[in-house]
PDB file of C-alpha atoms in Angstrom:
ATOM      1  CA  MET A   1      -0.253   0.097  -0.134  1.00  0.00           C
ATOM      2  CA  LEU A   2       1.756   3.276  -1.246  1.00  0.00           C
ATOM      3  CA  PRO A   3       1.636   5.903   1.161  1.00  0.00           C
ATOM      4  CA  VAL A   4       0.337   9.465  -0.523  1.00  0.00           C
ATOM      5  CA  PHE A   5       0.682  12.468   1.522  1.00  0.00           C
ATOM      6  CA  GLY A   6       1.120  16.666   1.413  1.00  0.00           C
ATOM      7  CA  HIS A   7       3.201  18.870   3.407  1.00  0.00           C
ATOM      8  CA  LEU A   8       3.594  19.725   6.973  1.00  0.00           C
ATOM      9  CA  ASN A   9       0.647  21.620   8.314  1.00  0.00           C
ATOM     10  CA  PRO A  10      -1.471  20.688   5.691  1.00  0.00           C
ATOM     11  CA  ASP A  11      -3.987  23.227   3.786  1.00  0.00           C
ATOM     12  CA  THR A  12      -6.951  21.681   1.829  1.00  0.00           C
ATOM     13  CA  ASP A  13      -4.934  21.164  -1.190  1.00  0.00           C
ATOM     14  CA  ALA A  14      -2.546  19.137   0.759  1.00  0.00           C
ATOM     15  CA  ILE A  15      -5.463  17.026   2.277  1.00  0.00           C
ATOM     16  CA  THR A  16      -7.639  16.689  -0.545  1.00  0.00           C
ATOM     17  CA  SER A  17      -5.095  16.083  -3.227  1.00  0.00           C
ATOM     18  CA  ALA A  18      -3.461  13.064  -1.362  1.00  0.00           C
ATOM     19  CA  LEU A  19      -6.964  11.817  -0.841  1.00  0.00           C
ATOM     20  CA  VAL A  20      -7.926  12.011  -4.689  1.00  0.00           C
ATOM     21  CA  TYR A  21      -4.364  11.063  -5.991  1.00  0.00           C
ATOM     22  CA  ALA A  22      -4.615   7.855  -3.596  1.00  0.00           C
ATOM     23  CA  ARG A  23      -7.978   7.041  -5.308  1.00  0.00           C
ATOM     24  CA  LEU A  24      -6.675   7.554  -8.734  1.00  0.00           C
ATOM     25  CA  LEU A  25      -3.374   5.682  -8.126  1.00  0.00           C
ATOM     26  CA  THR A  26      -5.482   3.027  -6.861  1.00  0.00           C
ATOM     27  CA  ARG A  27      -7.906   2.908 -10.054  1.00  0.00           C
ATOM     28  CA  GLN A  28      -4.845   2.705 -12.395  1.00  0.00           C
ATOM     29  CA  GLY A  29      -3.575  -0.485 -10.187  1.00  0.00           C
ATOM     30  CA  THR A  30      -1.253   0.867  -7.759  1.00  0.00           C
ATOM     31  CA  GLU A  31      -2.988   0.457  -4.332  1.00  0.00           C
ATOM     32  CA  ALA A  32      -2.294   3.544  -2.400  1.00  0.00           C
ATOM     33  CA  ARG A  33      -3.632   5.249   0.833  1.00  0.00           C
ATOM     34  CA  ALA A  34      -3.954   8.585   1.758  1.00  0.00           C
ATOM     35  CA  TYR A  35      -2.539  10.503   4.805  1.00  0.00           C
ATOM     36  CA  ARG A  36      -1.691  13.911   6.456  1.00  0.00           C
ATOM     37  CA  LEU A  37       1.303  15.064   8.282  1.00  0.00           C
ATOM     38  CA  GLY A  38      -0.572  17.377  10.581  1.00  0.00           C
ATOM     39  CA  ASP A  39      -3.491  19.117  12.169  1.00  0.00           C
ATOM     40  CA  LEU A  40      -6.236  20.421  10.019  1.00  0.00           C
ATOM     41  CA  ASN A  41      -6.803  24.089   9.338  1.00  0.00           C
ATOM     42  CA  PHE A  42     -10.410  25.040   9.824  1.00  0.00           C
ATOM     43  CA  GLU A  43     -11.444  25.585   6.316  1.00  0.00           C
ATOM     44  CA  THR A  44     -10.481  21.782   5.231  1.00  0.00           C
ATOM     45  CA  PRO A  45     -12.650  20.154   7.862  1.00  0.00           C
ATOM     46  CA  PHE A  46     -15.769  21.952   6.305  1.00  0.00           C
ATOM     47  CA  VAL A  47     -14.591  20.597   2.935  1.00  0.00           C
ATOM     48  CA  LEU A  48     -14.296  17.019   4.119  1.00  0.00           C
ATOM     49  CA  ARG A  49     -17.988  17.392   6.240  1.00  0.00           C
ATOM     50  CA  GLU A  50     -19.302  18.598   2.499  1.00  0.00           C
ATOM     51  CA  ALA A  51     -18.075  15.773   0.709  1.00  0.00           C
ATOM     52  CA  GLY A  52     -19.152  13.247   3.164  1.00  0.00           C
ATOM     53  CA  ILE A  53     -15.280  11.836   3.851  1.00  0.00           C
ATOM     54  CA  ASP A  54     -12.986  11.468   6.710  1.00  0.00           C
ATOM     55  CA  ALA A  55      -9.739  12.982   7.048  1.00  0.00           C
ATOM     56  CA  PRO A  56      -6.980  10.826   6.480  1.00  0.00           C
ATOM     57  CA  GLU A  57      -4.913   9.052   9.007  1.00  0.00           C
ATOM     58  CA  LEU A  58      -1.734  11.106  10.899  1.00  0.00           C
ATOM     59  CA  LEU A  59       1.376  10.037   9.551  1.00  0.00           C
ATOM     60  CA  THR A  60       4.643  10.566  11.642  1.00  0.00           C
ATOM     61  CA  LEU A  61       7.219   8.293  10.141  1.00  0.00           C
ATOM     62  CA  LEU A  62       7.850   5.512   7.978  1.00  0.00           C
ATOM     63  CA  PRO A  63      10.730   2.842   7.970  1.00  0.00           C
ATOM     64  CA  ALA A  64      13.833   3.567   5.609  1.00  0.00           C
ATOM     65  CA  GLY A  65      13.220   2.345   2.075  1.00  0.00           C
ATOM     66  CA  ALA A  66       9.696   2.934   2.188  1.00  0.00           C
ATOM     67  CA  ALA A  67       7.947   3.937  -1.002  1.00  0.00           C
ATOM     68  CA  VAL A  68       5.929   6.991  -1.055  1.00  0.00           C
ATOM     69  CA  ALA A  69       3.971   9.492  -3.019  1.00  0.00           C
ATOM     70  CA  LEU A  70       4.108  13.335  -2.677  1.00  0.00           C
ATOM     71  CA  VAL A  71       1.458  15.594  -3.466  1.00  0.00           C
ATOM     72  CA  ASP A  72       1.635  19.646  -3.089  1.00  0.00           C
ATOM     73  CA  HIS A  73       5.442  19.387  -2.207  1.00  0.00           C
ATOM     74  CA  ASN A  74       8.656  18.361  -2.816  1.00  0.00           C
ATOM     75  CA  GLU A  75      11.094  19.852  -0.358  1.00  0.00           C
ATOM     76  CA  SER A  76      12.287  17.622   2.806  1.00  0.00           C
ATOM     77  CA  SER A  77      11.871  20.856   5.209  1.00  0.00           C
ATOM     78  CA  GLN A  78       7.912  20.348   4.772  1.00  0.00           C
ATOM     79  CA  SER A  79       7.756  16.445   4.528  1.00  0.00           C
ATOM     80  CA  LEU A  80       8.387  13.315   7.222  1.00  0.00           C
ATOM     81  CA  PRO A  81      11.454  14.160   8.855  1.00  0.00           C
ATOM     82  CA  ASN A  82      13.144  11.067   7.079  1.00  0.00           C
ATOM     83  CA  LEU A  83      11.738  11.662   3.471  1.00  0.00           C
ATOM     84  CA  ALA A  84      15.506  11.244   2.424  1.00  0.00           C
ATOM     85  CA  GLU A  85      15.652   7.868   3.541  1.00  0.00           C
ATOM     86  CA  LEU A  86      12.468   6.878   2.073  1.00  0.00           C
ATOM     87  CA  MET A  87      11.859   5.864  -1.964  1.00  0.00           C
ATOM     88  CA  VAL A  88       9.999   8.533  -3.557  1.00  0.00           C
ATOM     89  CA  THR A  89       8.122   6.975  -6.696  1.00  0.00           C
ATOM     90  CA  HIS A  90       5.686   9.608  -7.403  1.00  0.00           C
ATOM     91  CA  VAL A  91       5.432  13.603  -7.084  1.00  0.00           C
ATOM     92  CA  VAL A  92       2.441  15.977  -8.299  1.00  0.00           C
ATOM     93  CA  ASP A  93       3.258  19.550  -7.273  1.00  0.00           C
ATOM     94  CA  HIS A  94       2.935  23.163  -8.456  1.00  0.00           C
ATOM     95  CA  HIS A  95       5.618  24.433  -6.568  1.00  0.00           C
ATOM     96  CA  LYS A  96       9.291  25.237  -7.515  1.00  0.00           C
ATOM     97  CA  LEU A  97      11.542  22.055  -7.489  1.00  0.00           C
ATOM     98  CA  GLY A  98      13.408  21.994  -3.826  1.00  0.00           C
ATOM     99  CA  ASN A  99      15.814  19.800  -2.628  1.00  0.00           C
ATOM    100  CA  LEU A 100      14.341  16.236  -3.225  1.00  0.00           C
ATOM    101  CA  SER A 101      16.775  13.503  -4.303  1.00  0.00           C
ATOM    102  CA  THR A 102      15.565   9.641  -5.454  1.00  0.00           C
ATOM    103  CA  SER A 103      17.196   6.793  -5.651  1.00  0.00           C
ATOM    104  CA  GLN A 104      15.623   5.713  -8.747  1.00  0.00           C
ATOM    105  CA  PRO A 105      13.537   7.584 -11.390  1.00  0.00           C
ATOM    106  CA  PRO A 106      10.054   8.556  -9.617  1.00  0.00           C
ATOM    107  CA  TYR A 107       6.965   9.713 -11.936  1.00  0.00           C
ATOM    108  CA  LEU A 108       7.114  13.581 -11.584  1.00  0.00           C
ATOM    109  CA  ARG A 109       4.337  16.173 -12.631  1.00  0.00           C
ATOM    110  CA  PHE A 110       5.312  19.516 -12.107  1.00  0.00           C
ATOM    111  CA  GLU A 111       3.235  22.573 -13.868  1.00  0.00           C
ATOM    112  CA  PRO A 112       3.053  26.356 -12.849  1.00  0.00           C
ATOM    113  CA  VAL A 113      -0.836  26.157 -11.987  1.00  0.00           C
ATOM    114  CA  GLY A 114      -2.733  27.595  -8.870  1.00  0.00           C
ATOM    115  CA  CYS A 115      -3.539  23.985  -7.139  1.00  0.00           C
ATOM    116  CA  THR A 116      -2.291  20.584  -7.110  1.00  0.00           C
ATOM    117  CA  ALA A 117      -5.853  19.650  -7.669  1.00  0.00           C
ATOM    118  CA  THR A 118      -5.729  21.145 -11.051  1.00  0.00           C
ATOM    119  CA  LEU A 119      -3.086  18.782 -12.393  1.00  0.00           C
ATOM    120  CA  LEU A 120      -5.009  15.829 -10.712  1.00  0.00           C
ATOM    121  CA  LEU A 121      -7.560  16.658 -13.087  1.00  0.00           C
ATOM    122  CA  LYS A 122      -5.283  16.642 -16.232  1.00  0.00           C
ATOM    123  CA  LEU A 123      -4.228  13.247 -14.578  1.00  0.00           C
ATOM    124  CA  HIS A 124      -7.945  11.826 -14.792  1.00  0.00           C
ATOM    125  CA  ARG A 125      -8.691  12.985 -18.465  1.00  0.00           C
ATOM    126  CA  GLU A 126      -5.151  12.130 -19.447  1.00  0.00           C
ATOM    127  CA  ALA A 127      -5.832   8.109 -18.226  1.00  0.00           C
ATOM    128  CA  ASN A 128      -9.595   8.589 -19.814  1.00  0.00           C
ATOM    129  CA  LEU A 129     -10.835   7.947 -16.384  1.00  0.00           C
ATOM    130  CA  THR A 130     -14.203   9.428 -15.677  1.00  0.00           C
ATOM    131  CA  VAL A 131     -13.882  12.055 -12.567  1.00  0.00           C
ATOM    132  CA  GLU A 132     -16.395  10.679  -9.596  1.00  0.00           C
ATOM    133  CA  PRO A 133     -18.531  13.445  -7.917  1.00  0.00           C
ATOM    134  CA  LEU A 134     -16.548  12.879  -4.677  1.00  0.00           C
ATOM    135  CA  ASP A 135     -13.450  13.536  -6.084  1.00  0.00           C
ATOM    136  CA  ALA A 136     -14.709  16.497  -8.180  1.00  0.00           C
ATOM    137  CA  LYS A 137     -15.877  17.935  -4.804  1.00  0.00           C
ATOM    138  CA  LEU A 138     -12.479  17.642  -3.540  1.00  0.00           C
ATOM    139  CA  MET A 139     -10.568  19.202  -6.303  1.00  0.00           C
ATOM    140  CA  LEU A 140     -12.956  21.928  -6.765  1.00  0.00           C
ATOM    141  CA  SER A 141     -12.541  22.950  -3.371  1.00  0.00           C
ATOM    142  CA  ALA A 142      -8.783  22.680  -3.249  1.00  0.00           C
ATOM    143  CA  ILE A 143      -8.516  24.644  -6.265  1.00  0.00           C
ATOM    144  CA  LEU A 144     -11.061  27.343  -4.773  1.00  0.00           C
ATOM    145  CA  SER A 145      -9.138  27.460  -1.412  1.00  0.00           C
ATOM    146  CA  ASP A 146      -5.373  27.757  -3.228  1.00  0.00           C
ATOM    147  CA  THR A 147      -6.560  30.423  -5.625  1.00  0.00           C
ATOM    148  CA  LEU A 148      -8.670  32.302  -3.198  1.00  0.00           C
ATOM    149  CA  HIS A 149     -11.313  31.745  -5.876  1.00  0.00           C
ATOM    150  CA  PHE A 150      -9.337  33.361  -8.331  1.00  0.00           C
ATOM    151  CA  ARG A 151      -7.871  36.225  -6.274  1.00  0.00           C
ATOM    152  CA  SER A 152      -4.233  34.861  -6.083  1.00  0.00           C
ATOM    153  CA  PRO A 153      -2.066  35.740  -8.592  1.00  0.00           C
ATOM    154  CA  THR A 154      -1.325  32.072  -9.056  1.00  0.00           C
ATOM    155  CA  THR A 155      -4.154  31.650 -10.529  1.00  0.00           C
ATOM    156  CA  THR A 156      -4.178  30.207 -14.517  1.00  0.00           C
ATOM    157  CA  GLN A 157      -6.631  29.416 -17.168  1.00  0.00           C
ATOM    158  CA  ASP A 158      -6.249  25.794 -16.385  1.00  0.00           C
ATOM    159  CA  ASP A 159      -7.324  26.409 -12.894  1.00  0.00           C
ATOM    160  CA  ARG A 160     -10.477  28.464 -13.947  1.00  0.00           C
ATOM    161  CA  GLU A 161     -11.616  25.500 -16.632  1.00  0.00           C
ATOM    162  CA  ALA A 162     -11.147  22.851 -14.280  1.00  0.00           C
ATOM    163  CA  VAL A 163     -13.344  24.710 -11.629  1.00  0.00           C
ATOM    164  CA  ALA A 164     -16.092  25.188 -14.529  1.00  0.00           C
ATOM    165  CA  PHE A 165     -15.628  21.414 -15.427  1.00  0.00           C
ATOM    166  CA  LEU A 166     -15.692  20.142 -11.791  1.00  0.00           C
ATOM    167  CA  ALA A 167     -18.684  22.232 -10.470  1.00  0.00           C
ATOM    168  CA  PRO A 168     -21.654  20.464 -12.205  1.00  0.00           C
ATOM    169  CA  ILE A 169     -19.868  16.935 -11.390  1.00  0.00           C
ATOM    170  CA  ALA A 170     -19.614  18.093  -7.712  1.00  0.00           C
ATOM    171  CA  GLY A 171     -23.207  19.228  -7.519  1.00  0.00           C
ATOM    172  CA  VAL A 172     -22.239  22.919  -6.782  1.00  0.00           C
ATOM    173  CA  ASN A 173     -24.352  25.028  -8.327  1.00  0.00           C
ATOM    174  CA  ASP A 174     -23.301  28.306  -6.906  1.00  0.00           C
ATOM    175  CA  VAL A 175     -19.448  28.379  -6.806  1.00  0.00           C
ATOM    176  CA  GLU A 176     -19.025  31.914  -5.451  1.00  0.00           C
ATOM    177  CA  ALA A 177     -21.276  30.873  -2.447  1.00  0.00           C
ATOM    178  CA  TYR A 178     -19.618  27.957  -1.952  1.00  0.00           C
ATOM    179  CA  ALA A 179     -15.796  29.442  -1.719  1.00  0.00           C
ATOM    180  CA  LEU A 180     -17.436  32.134   0.794  1.00  0.00           C
ATOM    181  CA  ALA A 181     -18.732  29.616   2.804  1.00  0.00           C
ATOM    182  CA  MET A 182     -15.245  27.890   2.743  1.00  0.00           C
ATOM    183  CA  PHE A 183     -13.445  31.235   3.460  1.00  0.00           C
ATOM    184  CA  ALA A 184     -16.004  31.676   6.565  1.00  0.00           C
ATOM    185  CA  ALA A 185     -15.153  28.225   7.984  1.00  0.00           C
ATOM    186  CA  LYS A 186     -11.122  29.085   7.263  1.00  0.00           C
ATOM    187  CA  SER A 187     -11.848  32.562   9.245  1.00  0.00           C
ATOM    188  CA  ASP A 188     -13.990  31.139  12.435  1.00  0.00           C
ATOM    189  CA  LEU A 189     -10.857  31.090  14.208  1.00  0.00           C
ATOM    190  CA  GLY A 190     -12.438  31.460  17.839  1.00  0.00           C
ATOM    191  CA  ASP A 191     -10.189  31.005  20.875  1.00  0.00           C
ATOM    192  CA  THR A 192      -7.400  28.976  18.985  1.00  0.00           C
ATOM    193  CA  PRO A 193      -4.232  29.453  20.737  1.00  0.00           C
ATOM    194  CA  ALA A 194      -1.641  31.991  19.157  1.00  0.00           C
ATOM    195  CA  GLU A 195       0.841  28.863  18.642  1.00  0.00           C
ATOM    196  CA  GLN A 196      -1.659  26.918  16.313  1.00  0.00           C
ATOM    197  CA  LEU A 197      -2.697  30.147  14.621  1.00  0.00           C
ATOM    198  CA  LEU A 198       0.802  30.426  13.698  1.00  0.00           C
ATOM    199  CA  LYS A 199       1.560  27.045  12.476  1.00  0.00           C
ATOM    200  CA  MET A 200      -1.797  26.259  10.590  1.00  0.00           C
ATOM    201  CA  ASP A 201      -0.248  27.420   7.173  1.00  0.00           C
ATOM    202  CA  TYR A 202       3.350  27.659   8.006  1.00  0.00           C
ATOM    203  CA  LYS A 203       6.766  26.723   5.961  1.00  0.00           C
ATOM    204  CA  VAL A 204      10.197  26.753   6.857  1.00  0.00           C
ATOM    205  CA  PHE A 205      12.296  27.872   3.631  1.00  0.00           C
ATOM    206  CA  PRO A 206      16.210  27.843   3.401  1.00  0.00           C
ATOM    207  CA  PHE A 207      17.452  31.143   2.002  1.00  0.00           C
ATOM    208  CA  GLY A 208      21.225  32.149   0.632  1.00  0.00           C
ATOM    209  CA  GLU A 209      24.485  30.697   1.253  1.00  0.00           C
ATOM    210  CA  PRO A 210      25.122  29.557   3.753  1.00  0.00           C
ATOM    211  CA  ALA A 211      21.448  29.038   4.394  1.00  0.00           C
ATOM    212  CA  GLN A 212      19.122  31.004   6.648  1.00  0.00           C
ATOM    213  CA  HIS A 213      15.982  29.265   7.624  1.00  0.00           C
ATOM    214  CA  TRP A 214      12.807  31.376   8.069  1.00  0.00           C
ATOM    215  CA  GLY A 215       9.432  30.230   9.163  1.00  0.00           C
ATOM    216  CA  LEU A 216       6.829  31.914   6.931  1.00  0.00           C
ATOM    217  CA  GLY A 217       2.949  31.710   8.038  1.00  0.00           C
ATOM    218  CA  VAL A 218      -0.091  32.586   6.446  1.00  0.00           C
ATOM    219  CA  ILE A 219      -3.446  33.529   7.764  1.00  0.00           C
ATOM    220  CA  GLU A 220      -6.158  33.909   4.958  1.00  0.00           C
ATOM    221  CA  THR A 221      -9.050  35.309   6.702  1.00  0.00           C
ATOM    222  CA  THR A 222     -12.317  37.595   5.653  1.00  0.00           C
ATOM    223  CA  ASN A 223     -12.134  39.235   9.407  1.00  0.00           C
ATOM    224  CA  PRO A 224      -8.531  40.485   9.578  1.00  0.00           C
ATOM    225  CA  ALA A 225      -9.484  42.737  12.741  1.00  0.00           C
ATOM    226  CA  TYR A 226      -9.806  39.481  14.750  1.00  0.00           C
ATOM    227  CA  VAL A 227      -6.378  38.552  14.033  1.00  0.00           C
ATOM    228  CA  PHE A 228      -4.865  41.774  14.714  1.00  0.00           C
ATOM    229  CA  GLY A 229      -7.009  42.006  17.824  1.00  0.00           C
ATOM    230  CA  ARG A 230      -4.542  39.143  18.899  1.00  0.00           C
ATOM    231  CA  GLN A 231      -1.617  40.611  17.981  1.00  0.00           C
ATOM    232  CA  ALA A 232       0.466  40.310  20.907  1.00  0.00           C
ATOM    233  CA  GLU A 233      -0.232  37.172  21.137  1.00  0.00           C
ATOM    234  CA  LEU A 234       1.044  35.861  17.585  1.00  0.00           C
ATOM    235  CA  LEU A 235       4.371  38.280  17.996  1.00  0.00           C
ATOM    236  CA  ALA A 236       4.964  36.130  21.442  1.00  0.00           C
ATOM    237  CA  ALA A 237       4.381  32.815  19.582  1.00  0.00           C
ATOM    238  CA  MET A 238       6.466  34.246  16.526  1.00  0.00           C
ATOM    239  CA  THR A 239       9.391  34.926  18.803  1.00  0.00           C
ATOM    240  CA  ALA A 240       8.897  31.569  20.535  1.00  0.00           C
ATOM    241  CA  ALA A 241       8.852  29.611  17.349  1.00  0.00           C
ATOM    242  CA  LYS A 242      11.884  31.087  16.361  1.00  0.00           C
ATOM    243  CA  ALA A 243      13.912  30.437  19.269  1.00  0.00           C
ATOM    244  CA  GLN A 244      12.522  26.861  19.655  1.00  0.00           C
ATOM    245  CA  ASP A 245      13.241  25.612  16.253  1.00  0.00           C
ATOM    246  CA  GLY A 246      16.669  27.478  15.852  1.00  0.00           C
ATOM    247  CA  LEU A 247      15.329  29.873  13.132  1.00  0.00           C
ATOM    248  CA  ASP A 248      17.039  32.928  11.579  1.00  0.00           C
ATOM    249  CA  GLY A 249      13.516  34.647  11.227  1.00  0.00           C
ATOM    250  CA  VAL A 250       9.976  34.435  11.230  1.00  0.00           C
ATOM    251  CA  LEU A 251       7.350  36.467   9.491  1.00  0.00           C
ATOM    252  CA  LEU A 252       3.318  35.937   9.524  1.00  0.00           C
ATOM    253  CA  SER A 253       1.544  37.278   6.572  1.00  0.00           C
ATOM    254  CA  VAL A 254      -2.362  38.208   7.435  1.00  0.00           C
ATOM    255  CA  VAL A 255      -4.343  37.901   4.183  1.00  0.00           C
ATOM    256  CA  ASP A 256      -7.361  39.901   3.835  1.00  0.00           C
ATOM    257  CA  ILE A 257      -9.314  37.449   1.237  1.00  0.00           C
ATOM    258  CA  LEU A 258     -11.826  39.669   0.233  1.00  0.00           C
ATOM    259  CA  ASN A 259      -9.810  43.170  -0.205  1.00  0.00           C
ATOM    260  CA  GLU A 260      -6.764  41.131  -1.154  1.00  0.00           C
ATOM    261  CA  THR A 261      -4.419  42.635   0.840  1.00  0.00           C
ATOM    262  CA  ASN A 262      -1.284  41.408   2.857  1.00  0.00           C
ATOM    263  CA  ARG A 263      -0.776  43.159   6.306  1.00  0.00           C
ATOM    264  CA  MET A 264       2.720  41.270   7.877  1.00  0.00           C
ATOM    265  CA  LEU A 265       3.564  40.890  11.305  1.00  0.00           C
ATOM    266  CA  VAL A 266       7.155  41.363  12.265  1.00  0.00           C
ATOM    267  CA  PRO A 267       8.461  40.404  15.344  1.00  0.00           C
ATOM    268  CA  ASP A 268      11.720  42.467  15.932  1.00  0.00           C
ATOM    269  CA  ASP A 269      14.153  44.893  13.995  1.00  0.00           C
ATOM    270  CA  ALA A 270      16.166  42.092  12.319  1.00  0.00           C
ATOM    271  CA  GLU A 271      13.279  40.778  10.509  1.00  0.00           C
ATOM    272  CA  ALA A 272      12.239  44.333   9.835  1.00  0.00           C
ATOM    273  CA  ALA A 273      15.585  45.168   8.350  1.00  0.00           C
ATOM    274  CA  VAL A 274      14.519  42.138   6.027  1.00  0.00           C
ATOM    275  CA  VAL A 275      11.141  43.345   4.990  1.00  0.00           C
ATOM    276  CA  ARG A 276      12.574  46.734   4.661  1.00  0.00           C
ATOM    277  CA  ALA A 277      15.021  45.354   1.958  1.00  0.00           C
ATOM    278  CA  ALA A 278      13.113  42.822   0.245  1.00  0.00           C
ATOM    279  CA  PHE A 279       9.867  44.428   0.044  1.00  0.00           C
ATOM    280  CA  GLY A 280      10.525  47.989   0.361  1.00  0.00           C
ATOM    281  CA  ALA A 281       8.141  47.926   3.210  1.00  0.00           C
ATOM    282  CA  GLN A 282       8.626  49.887   6.265  1.00  0.00           C
ATOM    283  CA  THR A 283       7.292  48.271   9.657  1.00  0.00           C
ATOM    284  CA  GLN A 284       5.114  50.214  11.983  1.00  0.00           C
ATOM    285  CA  ASP A 285       4.180  48.841  15.279  1.00  0.00           C
ATOM    286  CA  HIS A 286       5.327  44.957  14.308  1.00  0.00           C
ATOM    287  CA  VAL A 287       3.271  45.815  10.852  1.00  0.00           C
ATOM    288  CA  ALA A 288       4.269  45.990   7.378  1.00  0.00           C
ATOM    289  CA  ASP A 289       1.781  46.814   4.810  1.00  0.00           C
ATOM    290  CA  LEU A 290       2.478  44.558   1.602  1.00  0.00           C
ATOM    291  CA  GLY A 291      -0.176  45.792  -0.291  1.00  0.00           C
ATOM    292  CA  SER A 292      -1.486  43.203  -2.766  1.00  0.00           C
ATOM    293  CA  ARG A 293       1.515  40.582  -2.128  1.00  0.00           C
ATOM    294  CA  ILE A 294      -1.189  37.811  -1.381  1.00  0.00           C
ATOM    295  CA  SER A 295       0.750  34.824  -2.548  1.00  0.00           C
ATOM    296  CA  ARG A 296       3.443  33.422  -0.436  1.00  0.00           C
ATOM    297  CA  LYS A 297       4.610  31.157  -3.200  1.00  0.00           C
ATOM    298  CA  LYS A 298       4.476  33.711  -6.323  1.00  0.00           C
ATOM    299  CA  GLN A 299       5.011  36.989  -4.022  1.00  0.00           C
ATOM    300  CA  ILE A 300       6.981  36.666  -0.856  1.00  0.00           C
ATOM    301  CA  VAL A 301       9.380  33.502  -1.280  1.00  0.00           C
ATOM    302  CA  PRO A 302      10.799  34.785  -4.592  1.00  0.00           C
ATOM    303  CA  ALA A 303      11.347  38.379  -3.135  1.00  0.00           C
ATOM    304  CA  LEU A 304      13.109  36.849  -0.139  1.00  0.00           C
ATOM    305  CA  GLU A 305      14.958  34.274  -2.557  1.00  0.00           C
ATOM    306  CA  LYS A 306      16.401  37.539  -4.370  1.00  0.00           C
ATOM    307  CA  HIS A 307      17.164  39.422  -1.290  1.00  0.00           C
ATOM    308  CA  PHE A 308      19.415  36.829   0.315  1.00  0.00           C
ATOM    309  CA  ALA A 309      21.084  35.612  -2.948  1.00  0.00           C
ATOM    310  CA  SER A 310      22.315  39.317  -3.052  1.00  0.00           C
TER     311      SER A 310
END
């Protein structure tokens, strides 16, 4: 049974793509099973309830040499701690190629689209397989989530066409209303501990040579006022994560989904200097206004890579 999983601190795409790809591989003759590498955010349980399916089982470690399939990531810092000891046989991803190394030729599918699920739809079509309603609902949800219903600059025409194709199969008559319901669920943060809020959509990236390691979190919400009402708690959680994980810096983007803006929390002067150099943004009261830079993948990480490379 081939384990299929997305990245640490999984988002909706990481979870649903693991579920869909495991089902697709099984239909093609490779018995596969979906797993997750962390707790769910607040949006994903809504999606799974709507689809009538349970969350994948939590996976923490596999024995060396075990075969695995990766979706929505390919960098070791975002995967199982012993990924380098595992035999990666499949990767379906829409991110840049990281430090992945394999002992034998794997199946790789990378395209610069807004969501892994868009690629999974292509794989269904290329295999001449019908798309089941359950898989359509999961893929549709992932695309709407990752592209913020086409607001993100990562959105491509392929993503738009995929949503148009999947919606009737999934039984979603009003895509906009469904997307807004997803975003409302994502924004219902309640009394969630600040440490959990920071890590819900959080990845560690190496920058420069010798490498500095930075934690980059994102909170996408329709209610940014709630997040900034807990600014002091979040800044404390960021400082603690930086020390605990031995990081060089931690930043947290608070993305206003509806207004398409990003105000970034900046814990101290060291991070503020990097934000000023990389983005030309000043930090006031631990907040830097990054304007319409709402995509970590396309607008935040590349700017930091360029800064540290120079």
